[in-house]
Amino acid sequence: MRSRLLLAIVALALLAAACGGDDDDAGDDTTTTTAAPETTAAAADLTKVALIIGTPINDLGWSQAGYEGAKALADAGEIELEVIEAGEFETSAVTRVLTPLLDEGFELILAHSFSYGDALTEIAPDHPDVGFAWAGGIAGTADNIADYDQPFYQAAYLAGILAAGVTETGILGGTAGFDIPVCHAQLEAFVAGAKEILPDAEGINIYVGSWIDAVATKEAALAAADQGADVFMSCGVPEGTFEAVRERDLGMFSYVVDQSSLAPEQTIGSMIWDLSVTFGKMVDDIEGGTFMPGKFYQDGVTDDALRIDLNPDYAGEISAEALAKYEEVLAAIKDGSFEVPFDGGL
Amino acid sequence: MDWGAIFSGAGIIALLNAGIRLAMPTALAAVGETFCERSGVLNLSLEGMLLAGAFTSFMGGYYSGNLWVGVLAGIGGGLAIGILMALLSVTFKTAQVINGIVLVLFATGLTAFTYNSVFGVTTTPPRFDSMRPLEIPWLSSIPGVGPVLFEQSILVYLSVVVIVAVSWLLFRTRYGLTVRAAGEKPTAVDAAGVNVDRVRWVATLVAGAMAGFGGAVLIVGQLGFFRDSITAGRGWVAIALVIFGRWTPLRVFGGALLFGMTDALQLRIQAAGGGIQSGVPFEFFQALPYLVTIGVVIVATARSRDDAMPTALGETFEKESKTKAE
């Protein structure tokens, strides 16, 4: 019987350790990153903003883009920022993380994931004075819920033009976790952009079926490479893709943030999502009392929320024709004379 | 769609290569699990073993700069979960199913937490160059089979050796007979004077070591970096493959290869433009490996009359004398 008791204790301890690991995560992160200027006289006047992200702030992707955008505002002294790494995407868990914040006087809650939409819908009506925003990209707004778009396809079109100035096969490769409109449009625009220079350009786009399976992603990219793709772009699964690109010494564009550290010699450029633009507009709206009813913020290339940063070490390898076309189309997008076609699939 | 791109000579070779790469980590875990289940321990912690192995192999490889240290560390990581599993399931005799699930949660949380604690906030994620394929001289130049069988990472060859060795151990040695008996009729093993618990301990450690090796193949042999939950459910697929292979190591290995090949094929079908442009939802292609595997299981079980599942699978063994003493 004694061993039974012992085992029960061990099992409980393990269970606690397993669950405790998660709690530690959340607890830690709640307190780690307060990026606000600590005590300035104006602190009291600054808009109090909380950013909720599902993965670490240094995920070299989606969450990092959100963090860098919000941090830029905090560093500029415009907001008082708290970053909460929820480590979760389930609605009930996110609700649990969000609820305590609402007693702390936050004026704007940035829920930086599509998956957080349901949690906001649950919570927001009970807190009409707080502004909420989520990365829906589907105009999913309510009285105090704003939505912000991710028009990656606009920058991907520009990347496609540059890719056409690099590719030897005329075949571009694209990887994404799932076939969702944001990704579908991005990868299709990448090929469409290449056709500005190479009318016969083809795209091999593969949907891996997972956002986390880097091995499957690498294999997907290798499959595309085996069939001739030599310049890549990824929507949401860049790491495995970069690994394949590095192994085969091909070319690639970063996704959302500068990921050139993953393959310094193979990175042609980076599609940068500068969320300080959109978050800044929201903060202005909160301060000006115009946040409600919630808007659908659609900031793209025109607003400098999306841009392509070229890798200086790679610039010499892009054809002059492609670089000229890139500048031309960029200017046309900005002055409104050209609109990048959106193909979200279905 | 362009089937030629997939089924040309070069296309087939690339496909088979990819299939073997995709299959190997799962195959190692599945064959280890087969050995373990044959002894009567239903080890559901397999995903945790793989993940722990992936994590420790990354840490070992990253800090030592030596890929072989990474491989050994990976085996150690899987063994660590194996020790916990054996301690709970064999020594303390708690419910095996629960132990397994708890250990998966434990490994998931612990690896993610440790990785984040160690590497903290950095925009340059730590990585190392994974092992490059090794071309076996002469053999790799055989047309057709050469590039498929003899241009793999050395870890792939080692995996095959380990898998064949485990199969031989289980069916061609006295010890293997004891292991199988412990899973079929532990009382008989006990009556023959063999310590059932010790046999099950060893079998659980074999599963841990092999799954840990599988995690190392994933990281050291393919990726060179670690992310939370990087094994992405391969351990659960491996458990299904044990049933698929009817608790026979080589059949389980065959199942893993079939699964890996179908997975490689579906990625290539998508790449050949048949996927998205054809209007067939890409989810169909992703389901393909599972559909094929389920199909084969149905055919295989319908045809065989014998019940291959170890009779005492999942049951803890209590010595009779002990029970009487209580």
XYZ file of C-alpha atoms in Angstrom:
672
model
C 0.000 0.000 0.000
C 2.857 2.321 0.728
C 4.033 2.157 -2.836
C 0.522 3.039 -4.012
C 0.584 6.157 -1.899
C 4.011 7.046 -3.164
C 2.941 6.603 -6.725
C -0.086 8.783 -6.232
C 2.113 11.515 -4.844
C 4.584 11.230 -7.694
C 1.819 11.241 -10.274
C 0.292 14.324 -8.682
C 3.651 16.021 -8.549
C 4.233 15.292 -12.202
C 0.811 16.545 -13.120
C 1.447 19.701 -11.161
C 4.797 20.062 -12.863
C 3.231 19.659 -16.263
C 0.463 22.145 -15.627
C 2.720 24.344 -13.564
C 5.006 24.701 -16.538
C 2.240 26.414 -18.420
C 1.290 28.637 -15.548
C 4.885 29.635 -15.044
C 5.032 30.581 -18.662
C 2.058 32.844 -18.464
C 2.994 34.199 -15.067
C 6.521 34.937 -16.103
C 5.593 36.697 -19.222
C 2.929 38.766 -17.638
C 5.578 40.383 -15.551
C 8.651 40.255 -17.790
C 7.982 42.739 -20.478
C 6.734 46.090 -19.463
C 8.236 48.136 -22.190
C 6.805 51.439 -21.072
C 9.077 54.324 -20.130
C 9.036 53.715 -16.447
C 8.206 56.834 -14.581
C 7.910 59.975 -16.571
C 5.772 62.836 -15.430
C 3.568 62.313 -18.436
C 3.048 58.647 -17.667
C -0.343 59.320 -16.255
C -1.504 60.795 -19.556
C -0.195 58.021 -21.750
C -2.678 55.605 -23.215
C -2.405 52.319 -21.381
C -2.082 49.540 -23.909
C -1.865 45.793 -23.445
C -0.617 43.557 -26.230
C -1.656 39.897 -26.037
C 0.347 37.459 -28.104
C 0.156 33.701 -28.398
C 3.815 32.894 -28.956
C 7.038 34.428 -27.597
C 7.898 38.011 -28.522
C 10.988 36.701 -30.239
C 9.228 34.128 -32.405
C 10.844 35.778 -35.405
C 7.421 36.056 -36.973
C 3.889 37.086 -36.259
C 4.120 37.834 -32.539
C 7.442 39.599 -32.903
C 5.940 41.863 -35.560
C 3.197 42.774 -33.090
C 5.686 43.312 -30.299
C 8.010 45.477 -32.374
C 5.098 47.601 -33.597
C 3.787 48.236 -30.096
C 7.268 48.677 -28.650
C 8.067 51.356 -31.217
C 5.111 53.366 -29.892
C 6.196 52.821 -26.305
C 9.769 53.823 -27.091
C 8.483 56.973 -28.760
C 6.766 57.806 -25.489
C 3.283 57.555 -26.950
C 1.893 54.707 -24.886
C 2.397 52.779 -21.703
C 2.731 49.200 -22.857
C 2.361 45.863 -21.208
C 2.999 42.704 -23.203
C 1.311 39.506 -22.148
C 2.396 36.263 -23.695
C -0.681 34.138 -23.317
C 0.943 31.026 -24.710
C -2.563 29.972 -25.589
C -5.027 30.248 -28.412
C -8.084 28.628 -26.872
C -10.871 31.037 -26.127
C -11.418 29.987 -22.512
C -7.719 30.271 -21.719
C -7.398 33.631 -23.413
C -10.436 34.919 -21.578
C -8.747 33.893 -18.338
C -5.650 35.897 -19.285
C -7.600 38.929 -20.469
C -10.075 39.323 -17.654
C -7.674 40.518 -14.923
C -6.353 43.217 -17.245
C -9.696 44.882 -17.415
C -9.473 45.963 -13.780
C -6.089 47.534 -14.348
C -7.185 50.518 -16.357
C -6.036 49.480 -19.801
C -7.653 51.619 -22.463
C -6.644 49.578 -25.477
C -6.251 45.807 -25.674
C -4.439 44.568 -28.753
C -5.305 40.896 -29.194
C -2.751 39.958 -31.791
C -4.231 36.796 -33.255
C -7.111 35.745 -35.417
C -7.874 33.132 -32.767
C -8.583 35.786 -30.132
C -11.722 37.006 -31.865
C -14.131 34.811 -29.909
C -12.592 35.806 -26.579
C -13.047 39.487 -27.397
C -16.624 38.936 -28.492
C -17.251 37.371 -25.095
C -15.536 40.003 -22.991
C -15.929 43.297 -24.842
C -19.660 43.906 -24.319
C -19.133 43.896 -20.528
C -16.420 46.551 -20.779
C -17.820 49.238 -23.057
C -15.166 51.788 -22.030
C -12.231 49.680 -23.145
C -11.110 49.552 -26.759
C -10.305 46.112 -28.165
C -8.614 45.175 -31.405
C -7.911 41.817 -32.982
C -6.060 40.574 -36.012
C -9.121 39.284 -37.791
C -8.596 40.714 -41.222
C -12.263 40.039 -41.966
C -13.841 43.351 -40.940
C -15.038 41.651 -37.756
C -15.847 44.757 -35.779
C -18.278 45.642 -32.999
C -18.983 48.698 -30.863
C -15.682 48.576 -29.044
C -13.896 45.963 -31.144
C -11.693 47.021 -34.035
C -10.203 44.638 -36.574
C -6.925 45.075 -38.387
C -6.048 43.648 -41.759
C -2.918 41.854 -42.935
C -2.642 42.730 -46.629
C 0.586 40.787 -47.054
C -0.346 40.215 -50.692
C 0.547 43.820 -51.513
C 4.144 43.437 -50.375
C 4.318 39.907 -51.779
C 3.508 41.310 -55.210
C 6.528 43.593 -54.924
C 8.650 40.678 -53.702
C 7.489 38.695 -56.734
C 8.825 41.368 -59.085
C 12.200 41.180 -57.382
C 12.070 37.375 -57.393
C 11.631 37.469 -61.159
C 14.922 39.344 -61.285
C 16.661 36.513 -59.446
C 15.062 33.250 -60.544
C 16.784 31.093 -63.114
C 13.943 28.648 -63.618
C 11.037 31.070 -63.633
C 9.408 28.982 -60.906
C 8.665 30.461 -57.499
C 7.953 28.421 -54.384
C 5.506 29.241 -51.603
C 4.717 27.528 -48.303
C 1.942 28.173 -45.812
C 0.509 26.353 -42.817
C -3.040 26.281 -44.085
C -4.892 27.538 -47.133
C -6.395 30.625 -45.499
C -7.243 33.764 -47.485
C -4.360 35.859 -46.094
C -1.803 33.226 -47.095
C -3.466 32.253 -50.337
C -3.519 35.872 -51.478
C 0.089 36.399 -50.416
C 1.444 33.430 -52.338
C -0.667 34.117 -55.422
C 0.409 37.763 -55.449
C 4.035 36.652 -55.204
C 3.646 34.809 -58.537
C 1.502 37.554 -60.057
C 4.240 40.063 -59.280
C 6.846 37.888 -60.977
C 4.702 37.878 -64.112
C 5.321 41.618 -64.463
C 8.784 40.638 -65.659
C 8.392 36.997 -66.656
C 4.955 36.405 -68.179
C 5.512 32.647 -68.023
C 6.503 32.568 -64.355
C 4.970 29.716 -62.404
C 4.301 29.248 -58.719
C 4.458 26.065 -56.690
C 2.501 26.699 -53.524
C 2.266 24.027 -50.863
C 0.050 24.031 -47.792
C 1.695 21.996 -45.079
C -1.280 21.412 -42.807
C 0.474 22.628 -39.663
C 1.932 25.878 -38.386
C 4.442 24.098 -36.152
C 5.686 21.099 -38.120
C 9.000 22.491 -39.352
C 10.144 19.133 -40.709
C 7.080 18.760 -42.914
C 7.518 22.380 -44.013
C 11.105 21.743 -44.970
C 10.039 18.696 -46.956
C 7.329 20.739 -48.667
C 9.884 23.322 -49.710
C 12.270 20.601 -50.857
C 9.456 19.091 -52.936
C 8.929 22.453 -54.609
C 12.676 22.834 -55.101
C 12.868 19.366 -56.660
C 10.357 20.582 -59.220
C 12.343 23.667 -60.060
C 11.326 26.385 -57.618
C 14.337 28.529 -56.784
C 12.952 31.623 -55.034
C 10.703 31.205 -52.005
C 8.288 33.057 -49.815
C 6.419 31.670 -46.839
C 3.227 32.563 -45.048
C 3.518 31.585 -41.410
C 5.988 28.717 -41.750
C 9.252 30.429 -42.703
C 11.692 28.485 -40.538
C 11.387 25.080 -42.159
C 11.293 26.778 -45.543
C 14.472 28.725 -44.837
C 16.151 25.484 -43.771
C 15.393 23.928 -47.174
C 16.460 27.101 -49.003
C 19.704 27.119 -47.097
C 20.382 23.451 -47.796
C 19.827 23.899 -51.545
C 21.334 27.410 -51.663
C 18.258 29.064 -53.214
C 16.728 32.490 -52.598
C 14.015 33.575 -50.184
C 12.100 36.520 -48.739
C 11.522 36.853 -45.006
C 8.003 36.843 -43.640
C 6.683 39.734 -41.501
C 9.968 40.560 -39.764
C 13.607 40.469 -40.857
C 14.478 36.779 -40.705
C 17.750 36.994 -42.566
C 19.529 35.503 -39.547
C 17.998 32.163 -40.587
C 19.896 32.138 -43.876
C 22.009 35.273 -44.283
C 23.346 34.310 -47.687
C 20.037 33.209 -49.170
C 17.801 36.051 -47.991
C 16.985 38.328 -50.901
C 14.920 40.692 -48.814
C 12.307 40.905 -46.103
C 8.613 41.612 -46.169
C 8.285 43.841 -43.105
C 4.946 44.344 -41.369
C 5.269 47.598 -39.453
C 2.401 47.471 -36.998
C 3.387 50.725 -35.335
C 1.414 52.351 -38.166
C -1.862 50.600 -37.392
C -1.417 50.520 -33.615
C -0.521 54.229 -33.764
C -3.768 55.036 -35.544
C -5.696 53.109 -32.912
C -3.989 54.976 -30.102
C -4.805 58.286 -31.801
C -8.412 57.169 -32.096
C -8.546 56.227 -28.413
C -7.073 59.565 -27.414
C -9.360 61.474 -29.755
C -12.434 59.554 -28.656
C -13.013 58.237 -32.170
C -12.155 54.579 -31.577
C -15.784 53.556 -31.273
C -17.592 52.157 -33.111
C -14.780 49.797 -33.972
C -13.178 50.283 -37.379
C -11.545 47.915 -39.781
C -7.973 49.180 -40.132
C -6.601 48.226 -43.533
C -3.063 49.510 -43.686
C -0.860 48.219 -46.445
C 1.940 49.356 -48.691
C 0.325 52.768 -49.197
C 0.467 53.483 -45.479
C 4.002 52.096 -45.057
C 2.584 49.364 -42.860
C 4.064 46.870 -45.286
C 7.308 47.202 -47.169
C 10.164 45.252 -48.658
C 13.627 45.698 -47.150
C 16.330 44.436 -49.450
C 19.295 42.513 -48.139
C 22.200 44.800 -49.088
C 24.454 41.799 -49.685
C 22.023 40.390 -52.225
C 21.022 43.542 -54.093
C 23.686 43.110 -56.750
C 22.159 39.823 -57.865
C 18.749 41.242 -58.732
C 18.398 42.255 -62.378
C 18.271 45.989 -63.104
C 15.020 45.470 -64.991
C 13.379 43.962 -61.928
C 14.650 46.689 -59.624
C 13.323 49.373 -61.974
C 9.950 47.620 -62.256
C 9.817 47.278 -58.479
C 10.310 51.033 -58.018
C 7.742 51.753 -60.693
C 5.055 49.492 -59.225
C 5.804 50.654 -55.686
C 5.248 54.247 -56.795
C 2.066 53.255 -58.634
C 0.676 51.516 -55.548
C 1.465 54.508 -53.391
C -0.138 57.060 -55.688
C -3.168 54.875 -56.083
C -2.827 54.279 -59.827
C -2.278 50.545 -59.320
C -4.066 48.156 -57.023
C -2.547 44.746 -56.349
C -5.069 42.038 -57.238
C -6.353 40.060 -54.263
C -6.892 36.326 -54.753
C -7.885 34.794 -51.455
C -8.884 31.462 -52.946
C -12.409 30.073 -53.145
C -1.378 18.375 -63.626
C 2.178 17.406 -64.209
C 2.557 13.817 -63.057
C 5.766 13.584 -65.056
C 7.517 15.791 -62.554
C 6.761 13.305 -59.782
C 7.174 10.030 -61.615
C 10.147 10.759 -63.793
C 13.342 8.961 -62.797
C 14.695 11.929 -60.870
C 11.244 12.643 -59.452
C 10.872 9.129 -58.040
C 14.310 9.240 -56.487
C 13.528 12.573 -54.827
C 10.169 11.206 -53.677
C 11.645 8.068 -52.138
C 14.372 10.080 -50.452
C 11.834 12.444 -48.937
C 9.666 9.520 -47.877
C 12.542 7.871 -46.034
C 13.455 11.155 -44.311
C 9.861 11.712 -43.225
C 9.426 8.114 -42.084
C 12.535 7.528 -40.023
C 11.857 9.400 -36.739
C 8.348 7.929 -36.568
C 9.642 4.478 -37.494
C 12.181 4.469 -34.665
C 9.585 5.529 -32.123
C 7.064 3.010 -33.432
C 9.449 0.055 -33.350
C 10.569 0.977 -29.827
C 6.920 1.160 -28.837
C 6.333 -2.267 -30.358
C 9.054 -3.752 -28.164
C 7.613 -1.998 -25.132
C 4.023 -3.049 -25.780
C 5.146 -6.613 -26.387
C 6.298 -6.650 -22.766
C 2.847 -5.537 -21.649
C 3.466 -1.833 -21.087
C 1.151 0.458 -23.060
C 3.445 3.440 -23.369
C 1.443 6.496 -24.392
C 4.293 8.809 -23.393
C 5.892 8.207 -26.800
C 5.245 11.744 -28.071
C 6.890 13.053 -24.896
C 9.886 10.764 -25.415
C 10.311 11.981 -28.998
C 9.969 15.603 -27.943
C 12.383 15.233 -25.032
C 14.850 13.537 -27.360
C 14.468 16.298 -29.929
C 15.081 18.916 -27.264
C 18.088 17.317 -25.586
C 19.648 16.450 -28.936
C 19.348 20.092 -29.915
C 20.911 21.263 -26.663
C 23.675 18.677 -26.910
C 24.455 19.455 -30.528
C 24.244 23.206 -30.040
C 26.450 23.475 -26.961
C 29.036 20.863 -27.892
C 29.165 21.746 -31.565
C 29.380 18.004 -32.165
C 26.418 16.333 -33.841
C 27.206 12.958 -32.275
C 26.982 14.456 -28.815
C 23.577 15.685 -29.956
C 22.553 12.167 -30.932
C 23.669 10.731 -27.584
C 21.936 13.535 -25.722
C 18.759 12.801 -27.686
C 18.861 9.154 -26.655
C 19.398 10.351 -23.089
C 16.387 12.655 -23.268
C 14.135 9.849 -24.447
C 15.568 7.556 -21.771
C 14.769 10.114 -19.072
C 11.089 10.007 -19.951
C 11.399 6.216 -20.229
C 12.720 6.051 -16.665
C 9.782 8.084 -15.384
C 7.348 5.946 -17.356
C 8.838 2.702 -16.034
C 9.003 4.042 -12.506
C 5.315 4.961 -12.542
C 3.973 2.077 -14.586
C 6.164 -0.834 -13.532
C 7.495 -0.024 -10.072
C 4.540 1.930 -8.707
C 2.034 0.107 -10.902
C -0.172 3.097 -11.633
C -2.505 3.245 -14.600
C -0.299 3.160 -17.684
C -2.602 5.212 -19.860
C -2.656 8.059 -17.389
C 1.105 7.946 -16.831
C 1.685 8.184 -20.538
C -0.559 11.183 -21.056
C 0.846 12.958 -18.000
C 4.370 12.462 -19.299
C 3.487 13.904 -22.706
C 2.145 17.016 -20.982
C 5.196 17.076 -18.755
C 7.647 16.876 -21.674
C 5.734 19.463 -23.704
C 5.746 21.968 -20.869
C 9.261 21.274 -19.665
C 10.939 21.491 -23.080
C 9.142 24.713 -24.006
C 9.835 26.253 -20.612
C 13.499 25.269 -20.577
C 14.089 26.408 -24.143
C 12.574 29.812 -23.408
C 14.451 30.133 -20.118
C 17.796 29.252 -21.653
C 17.601 31.244 -24.860
C 15.289 33.991 -23.678
C 14.727 37.002 -25.865
C 16.788 36.887 -29.016
C 15.920 37.574 -32.591
C 18.564 35.175 -33.809
C 17.224 31.755 -32.888
C 20.014 29.310 -32.070
C 20.663 26.738 -34.760
C 23.397 24.505 -36.102
C 23.957 22.865 -39.458
C 22.225 19.511 -39.502
C 23.927 16.369 -40.698
C 24.476 16.237 -44.438
C 23.601 13.147 -46.458
C 26.448 10.704 -46.713
C 27.075 9.208 -50.118
C 28.337 5.684 -49.746
C 31.057 5.362 -52.365
C 30.358 3.005 -55.255
C 26.940 1.914 -53.921
C 25.421 5.374 -54.331
C 26.253 5.346 -58.031
C 24.097 2.287 -58.747
C 21.413 3.667 -61.068
C 17.980 3.878 -59.459
C 18.381 2.375 -56.012
C 21.807 3.956 -55.419
C 20.721 7.546 -54.853
C 17.728 6.416 -52.763
C 19.328 3.848 -50.511
C 22.876 5.085 -50.330
C 22.652 8.884 -50.202
C 20.992 9.311 -46.837
C 22.222 10.828 -43.613
C 24.258 8.301 -41.652
C 21.550 8.451 -38.986
C 19.161 6.820 -41.435
C 21.482 3.828 -41.871
C 21.918 3.597 -38.125
C 18.149 3.682 -37.676
C 17.697 0.734 -39.999
C 20.387 -1.203 -38.147
C 18.702 -0.470 -34.817
C 15.270 -1.434 -36.120
C 16.495 -4.729 -37.571
C 18.420 -5.451 -34.365
C 15.344 -4.891 -32.213
C 13.289 -7.129 -34.457
C 15.941 -9.834 -34.201
C 16.130 -9.407 -30.438
C 12.378 -9.754 -30.070
C 11.867 -12.802 -32.262
C 15.185 -14.613 -32.486
C 16.552 -14.545 -28.955
C 15.650 -16.069 -25.651
C 15.394 -12.629 -24.137
C 12.907 -11.617 -26.802
C 10.800 -14.641 -25.937
C 10.805 -13.548 -22.313
C 9.743 -10.041 -23.314
C 6.859 -11.366 -25.403
C 5.836 -13.762 -22.643
C 5.760 -10.879 -20.163
C 3.184 -9.244 -22.385
C 1.164 -12.406 -22.985
C 1.217 -14.256 -19.685
C 3.248 -12.504 -17.032
C 2.287 -15.075 -14.406
C 4.021 -17.763 -16.428
C 7.148 -15.649 -16.711
C 7.029 -15.072 -12.994
C 6.540 -18.775 -12.320
C 9.626 -19.462 -14.442
C 11.572 -17.372 -11.994
C 12.011 -14.334 -14.182
C 11.398 -10.885 -12.783
C 8.513 -9.497 -14.868
C 9.012 -5.976 -13.614
C 12.646 -5.979 -14.657
C 11.751 -7.163 -18.176
C 9.170 -4.412 -18.467
C 11.595 -1.818 -17.157
C 14.092 -2.719 -19.850
C 11.417 -2.743 -22.567
C 10.207 0.713 -21.527
C 13.758 2.014 -21.605
C 14.204 0.556 -25.088
C 11.161 2.564 -26.204
C 12.599 5.671 -24.547
C 16.016 5.281 -26.123
C 14.614 4.606 -29.583
C 12.136 7.481 -29.457
C 14.908 9.725 -28.142
C 17.037 8.629 -31.077
C 14.089 9.418 -33.347
C 13.943 12.926 -31.893
C 17.660 13.278 -32.567
C 17.193 12.136 -36.177
C 14.584 14.874 -36.523
C 16.804 17.630 -35.134
C 20.384 16.564 -35.813
C 19.579 14.827 -39.084
C 17.102 17.278 -40.545
C 16.447 20.619 -38.891
C 19.268 21.940 -36.748
C 16.914 23.963 -34.551
C 14.250 23.405 -31.894
C 10.761 24.843 -31.510
C 7.967 24.136 -29.049
C 6.124 20.915 -29.922
C 8.428 20.403 -32.894
C 7.563 16.698 -33.090
C 4.039 17.714 -34.100
C 2.230 14.538 -33.089
C 4.615 12.001 -34.648
C 4.545 9.994 -31.408
C 0.805 9.500 -31.661
C 1.104 8.417 -35.276
C 3.767 5.936 -34.142
C 1.409 4.409 -31.592
C -1.166 3.923 -34.330
C 1.497 2.359 -36.524
C 2.171 -0.292 -33.867
C -1.413 -1.445 -34.206
C -1.111 -1.152 -37.984
C 1.958 -3.385 -37.911
C 0.263 -5.834 -35.571
C 3.031 -5.628 -32.966
C 5.671 -6.942 -35.365
C 8.709 -4.630 -35.665
C 9.378 -5.066 -39.367
C 5.720 -4.658 -40.288
C 5.578 -1.566 -38.125
C 8.658 -0.295 -39.931
C 6.933 -1.007 -43.241
C 3.909 0.922 -42.063
C 6.060 3.878 -41.111
C 7.693 3.830 -44.537
C 4.295 3.663 -46.229
C 3.093 6.597 -44.157
C 6.233 8.615 -44.877
C 6.080 7.863 -48.596
C 2.434 8.866 -48.864
C 3.210 12.043 -46.955
C 6.079 12.846 -49.309
C 3.833 12.047 -52.259
C 1.016 14.343 -51.160
C 3.455 17.250 -50.774
C 4.714 16.544 -54.280
C 1.227 16.284 -55.732
C 0.534 19.725 -54.311
C 3.838 20.918 -55.748
C 3.026 19.504 -59.164
C 0.137 21.904 -59.342
C -2.513 19.261 -58.990
C -3.304 20.408 -55.502
C -4.475 23.939 -55.333
C -5.175 24.654 -58.982
C -7.201 21.485 -59.511
C -9.805 22.683 -57.058
C -9.336 19.665 -54.795
C -9.103 20.991 -51.231
C -5.538 20.702 -49.965
C -6.891 19.058 -46.830
C -7.604 16.019 -48.947
C -3.927 15.638 -49.753
C -2.973 16.069 -46.141
C -5.403 13.365 -45.136
C -3.910 11.002 -47.714
C -1.242 9.370 -45.493
C -3.870 8.683 -42.842
C -6.399 7.377 -45.338
C -3.874 5.022 -46.922
C -2.705 3.788 -43.530
C -6.243 3.218 -42.270
C -7.055 1.438 -45.515
C -4.147 -0.932 -45.119
C -5.030 -1.586 -41.471
C -8.560 -2.539 -42.469
C -7.330 -4.885 -45.168
C -4.653 -6.386 -42.923
C -6.966 -7.006 -39.965
C -9.747 -8.357 -42.147
C -7.385 -10.923 -43.593
C -5.644 -12.122 -40.482
C -7.502 -14.270 -37.991
C -5.071 -14.137 -35.107
C -5.326 -11.504 -32.430
C -1.892 -9.963 -32.412
C -2.383 -7.649 -29.460
C -0.382 -8.761 -26.417
C -2.909 -10.260 -23.995
C -1.588 -8.482 -20.923
C -1.081 -5.129 -22.689
C -1.773 -2.267 -20.329
C -2.194 -4.489 -17.291
C 0.095 -4.042 -14.333
C 1.559 -7.181 -12.933
C 1.300 -7.947 -9.220
C 3.007 -11.007 -7.871
C 0.503 -13.396 -6.352
C 2.489 -14.014 -3.205
C 2.545 -10.281 -2.572
C -1.220 -10.055 -2.936
C -1.661 -12.853 -0.401
C 0.606 -11.116 2.043
C -1.633 -8.096 1.936
